[in-house]
Amino acid sequence: QQQVKQSPQSLIVQKGGISIINCAYENTAFDYFPWYQQFPGKGPALLIAIRPDVSEKKEGRFTISFNKSAKQFSLHIMDSQPGDSATYFCAVQGTSYDKVIFGPGTSLSVIP
Amino acid sequence: EPEVTQTPSHQVTQMGQEVILRCVPISNHLYFYWYRQILGQKVEFLVSFYNNEISEKSEIFDDQFSVERPDGSNFTLKIRSTKLEDSAMYFCASSAGGGGQPQHFGDGTRLSIL
């Protein structure tokens, strides 16, 4: 059972463009929605996270949009840079779910 | 910025041998986790540990696996008799709080079983 769906699987964006990655979840018990960034040979690094009491959170060039009724959330990377090239994982957690449940990941390539 | 550190970065072991992966969580964190990532796949939860006992484990975490916090700073994952399919990246994570709180990951140990 796939609790977190993520799309696209891979994404190529021109430098300066907007990268958009989408996630959907099934269980309404989740109440914390982090995004992780992973570079090759490194561990997942917490990038930005949102709780369901807000519909949007922005930190620098990174924005999460959250739609509670649709059980969907997305990551927007504005002014994408080659240094943003990495694998991005959406994830879910909950007060009753101690573990992080990861999506399958999106490989982002930002080309000059 | 405080970070989770893991050793070794790469471990090569013969099938059937025991292996211990080590982690030093962030110092004021109370919740500890192990995850696994098979090459090219998503990160999977193995086990969570709080107050010196396992709080949750996945079906992957069978009797061959064990965790321990031998002192106030280290957190270890032991695989008793390794199998080829145990080859993966193993990540340790820690959190100041339990469910619904940010977890911070180390850079992992690459375990290669020959």
PDB file of N, CA, C and O in Angstrom, chain B residues 2-30:
ATOM      1  N   PRO B   2      24.034  21.696  14.897  1.00  0.00           N
ATOM      2  CA  PRO B   2      24.205  20.312  15.352  1.00  0.00           C
ATOM      3  C   PRO B   2      23.819  19.346  14.247  1.00  0.00           C
ATOM      4  O   PRO B   2      22.908  19.620  13.453  1.00  0.00           O
ATOM      5  N   GLU B   3      24.509  18.184  14.213  1.00  0.00           N
ATOM      6  CA  GLU B   3      24.185  17.214  13.181  1.00  0.00           C
ATOM      7  C   GLU B   3      24.291  15.805  13.723  1.00  0.00           C
ATOM      8  O   GLU B   3      24.937  15.546  14.742  1.00  0.00           O
ATOM      9  N   VAL B   4      23.659  14.898  13.008  1.00  0.00           N
ATOM     10  CA  VAL B   4      23.745  13.475  13.309  1.00  0.00           C
ATOM     11  C   VAL B   4      24.951  12.910  12.568  1.00  0.00           C
ATOM     12  O   VAL B   4      25.107  13.153  11.363  1.00  0.00           O
ATOM     13  N   THR B   5      25.813  12.207  13.266  1.00  0.00           N
ATOM     14  CA  THR B   5      26.998  11.630  12.624  1.00  0.00           C
ATOM     15  C   THR B   5      26.920  10.104  12.662  1.00  0.00           C
ATOM     16  O   THR B   5      26.473   9.519  13.654  1.00  0.00           O
ATOM     17  N   GLN B   6      27.352   9.503  11.553  1.00  0.00           N
ATOM     18  CA  GLN B   6      27.306   8.056  11.435  1.00  0.00           C
ATOM     19  C   GLN B   6      28.667   7.512  11.030  1.00  0.00           C
ATOM     20  O   GLN B   6      29.374   8.103  10.215  1.00  0.00           O
ATOM     21  N   THR B   7      29.009   6.361  11.603  1.00  0.00           N
ATOM     22  CA  THR B   7      30.240   5.664  11.235  1.00  0.00           C
ATOM     23  C   THR B   7      29.984   4.161  11.144  1.00  0.00           C
ATOM     24  O   THR B   7      29.119   3.624  11.861  1.00  0.00           O
ATOM     25  N   PRO B   8      30.711   3.445  10.265  1.00  0.00           N
ATOM     26  CA  PRO B   8      31.569   4.010   9.231  1.00  0.00           C
ATOM     27  C   PRO B   8      30.739   4.555   8.069  1.00  0.00           C
ATOM     28  O   PRO B   8      29.537   4.335   8.026  1.00  0.00           O
ATOM     29  N   SER B   9      31.374   5.221   7.130  1.00  0.00           N
ATOM     30  CA  SER B   9      30.631   5.712   5.969  1.00  0.00           C
ATOM     31  C   SER B   9      30.367   4.565   4.993  1.00  0.00           C
ATOM     32  O   SER B   9      29.374   4.579   4.264  1.00  0.00           O
ATOM     33  N   HIS B  10      31.257   3.570   4.975  1.00  0.00           N
ATOM     34  CA  HIS B  10      31.090   2.410   4.110  1.00  0.00           C
ATOM     35  C   HIS B  10      31.572   1.166   4.854  1.00  0.00           C
ATOM     36  O   HIS B  10      32.646   1.179   5.440  1.00  0.00           O
ATOM     37  N   GLN B  11      30.759   0.132   4.832  1.00  0.00           N
ATOM     38  CA  GLN B  11      31.087  -1.126   5.490  1.00  0.00           C
ATOM     39  C   GLN B  11      30.891  -2.261   4.498  1.00  0.00           C
ATOM     40  O   GLN B  11      29.802  -2.411   3.930  1.00  0.00           O
ATOM     41  N   VAL B  12      31.943  -3.033   4.306  1.00  0.00           N
ATOM     42  CA  VAL B  12      31.868  -4.206   3.424  1.00  0.00           C
ATOM     43  C   VAL B  12      31.993  -5.443   4.307  1.00  0.00           C
ATOM     44  O   VAL B  12      32.937  -5.556   5.089  1.00  0.00           O
ATOM     45  N   THR B  13      31.050  -6.357   4.172  1.00  0.00           N
ATOM     46  CA  THR B  13      30.988  -7.521   5.059  1.00  0.00           C
ATOM     47  C   THR B  13      30.614  -8.761   4.272  1.00  0.00           C
ATOM     48  O   THR B  13      29.830  -8.675   3.309  1.00  0.00           O
ATOM     49  N   GLN B  14      31.156  -9.887   4.683  1.00  0.00           N
ATOM     50  CA  GLN B  14      30.786 -11.161   4.077  1.00  0.00           C
ATOM     51  C   GLN B  14      29.407 -11.581   4.567  1.00  0.00           C
ATOM     52  O   GLN B  14      29.038 -11.361   5.739  1.00  0.00           O
ATOM     53  N   MET B  15      28.638 -12.195   3.691  1.00  0.00           N
ATOM     54  CA  MET B  15      27.320 -12.714   4.050  1.00  0.00           C
ATOM     55  C   MET B  15      27.431 -13.641   5.255  1.00  0.00           C
ATOM     56  O   MET B  15      28.357 -14.452   5.344  1.00  0.00           O
ATOM     57  N   GLY B  16      26.514 -13.488   6.195  1.00  0.00           N
ATOM     58  CA  GLY B  16      26.510 -14.313   7.392  1.00  0.00           C
ATOM     59  C   GLY B  16      27.239 -13.694   8.569  1.00  0.00           C
ATOM     60  O   GLY B  16      27.103 -14.168   9.703  1.00  0.00           O
ATOM     61  N   GLN B  17      28.007 -12.635   8.304  1.00  0.00           N
ATOM     62  CA  GLN B  17      28.735 -11.974   9.377  1.00  0.00           C
ATOM     63  C   GLN B  17      27.842 -10.958  10.087  1.00  0.00           C
ATOM     64  O   GLN B  17      26.863 -10.459   9.551  1.00  0.00           O
ATOM     65  N   GLU B  18      28.232 -10.637  11.306  1.00  0.00           N
ATOM     66  CA  GLU B  18      27.543  -9.610  12.082  1.00  0.00           C
ATOM     67  C   GLU B  18      28.120  -8.244  11.753  1.00  0.00           C
ATOM     68  O   GLU B  18      29.325  -8.104  11.494  1.00  0.00           O
ATOM     69  N   VAL B  19      27.275  -7.234  11.752  1.00  0.00           N
ATOM     70  CA  VAL B  19      27.747  -5.882  11.500  1.00  0.00           C
ATOM     71  C   VAL B  19      27.066  -4.930  12.480  1.00  0.00           C
ATOM     72  O   VAL B  19      25.902  -5.132  12.857  1.00  0.00           O
ATOM     73  N   ILE B  20      27.805  -3.941  12.927  1.00  0.00           N
ATOM     74  CA  ILE B  20      27.260  -2.909  13.823  1.00  0.00           C
ATOM     75  C   ILE B  20      27.466  -1.553  13.181  1.00  0.00           C
ATOM     76  O   ILE B  20      28.598  -1.185  12.841  1.00  0.00           O
ATOM     77  N   LEU B  21      26.381  -0.834  13.010  1.00  0.00           N
ATOM     78  CA  LEU B  21      26.421   0.519  12.472  1.00  0.00           C
ATOM     79  C   LEU B  21      26.221   1.492  13.630  1.00  0.00           C
ATOM     80  O   LEU B  21      25.351   1.276  14.478  1.00  0.00           O
ATOM     81  N   ARG B  22      27.017   2.542  13.620  1.00  0.00           N
ATOM     82  CA  ARG B  22      27.022   3.460  14.769  1.00  0.00           C
ATOM     83  C   ARG B  22      26.530   4.855  14.383  1.00  0.00           C
ATOM     84  O   ARG B  22      26.747   5.329  13.278  1.00  0.00           O
ATOM     85  N   CYS B  23      25.907   5.495  15.347  1.00  0.00           N
ATOM     86  CA  CYS B  23      25.312   6.811  15.151  1.00  0.00           C
ATOM     87  C   CYS B  23      25.486   7.626  16.422  1.00  0.00           C
ATOM     88  O   CYS B  23      25.373   7.096  17.532  1.00  0.00           O
ATOM     89  N   VAL B  24      25.790   8.904  16.246  1.00  0.00           N
ATOM     90  CA  VAL B  24      25.751   9.842  17.358  1.00  0.00           C
ATOM     91  C   VAL B  24      24.656  10.848  17.045  1.00  0.00           C
ATOM     92  O   VAL B  24      24.818  11.697  16.160  1.00  0.00           O
ATOM     93  N   PRO B  25      23.510  10.742  17.717  1.00  0.00           N
ATOM     94  CA  PRO B  25      22.410  11.676  17.457  1.00  0.00           C
ATOM     95  C   PRO B  25      22.736  13.084  17.952  1.00  0.00           C
ATOM     96  O   PRO B  25      23.737  13.292  18.647  1.00  0.00           O
ATOM     97  N   ILE B  26      21.892  14.038  17.603  1.00  0.00           N
ATOM     98  CA  ILE B  26      22.023  15.387  18.120  1.00  0.00           C
ATOM     99  C   ILE B  26      21.838  15.347  19.637  1.00  0.00           C
ATOM    100  O   ILE B  26      20.928  14.668  20.141  1.00  0.00           O
ATOM    101  N   SER B  27      22.660  16.093  20.356  1.00  0.00           N
ATOM    102  CA  SER B  27      22.861  15.850  21.791  1.00  0.00           C
ATOM    103  C   SER B  27      21.608  15.999  22.656  1.00  0.00           C
ATOM    104  O   SER B  27      21.425  15.261  23.595  1.00  0.00           O
ATOM    105  N   ASN B  28      20.716  16.907  22.364  1.00  0.00           N
ATOM    106  CA  ASN B  28      19.554  17.084  23.229  1.00  0.00           C
ATOM    107  C   ASN B  28      18.312  16.361  22.698  1.00  0.00           C
ATOM    108  O   ASN B  28      17.202  16.572  23.194  1.00  0.00           O
ATOM    109  N   HIS B  29      18.499  15.519  21.698  1.00  0.00           N
ATOM    110  CA  HIS B  29      17.374  14.771  21.139  1.00  0.00           C
ATOM    111  C   HIS B  29      17.099  13.513  21.950  1.00  0.00           C
ATOM    112  O   HIS B  29      18.011  12.921  22.535  1.00  0.00           O
ATOM    113  N   LEU B  30      15.818  13.128  21.977  1.00  0.00           N
ATOM    114  CA  LEU B  30      15.390  12.011  22.805  1.00  0.00           C
ATOM    115  C   LEU B  30      14.840  10.833  22.002  1.00  0.00           C
ATOM    116  O   LEU B  30      14.665   9.749  22.550  1.00  0.00           O
TER     117      LEU B  30
END
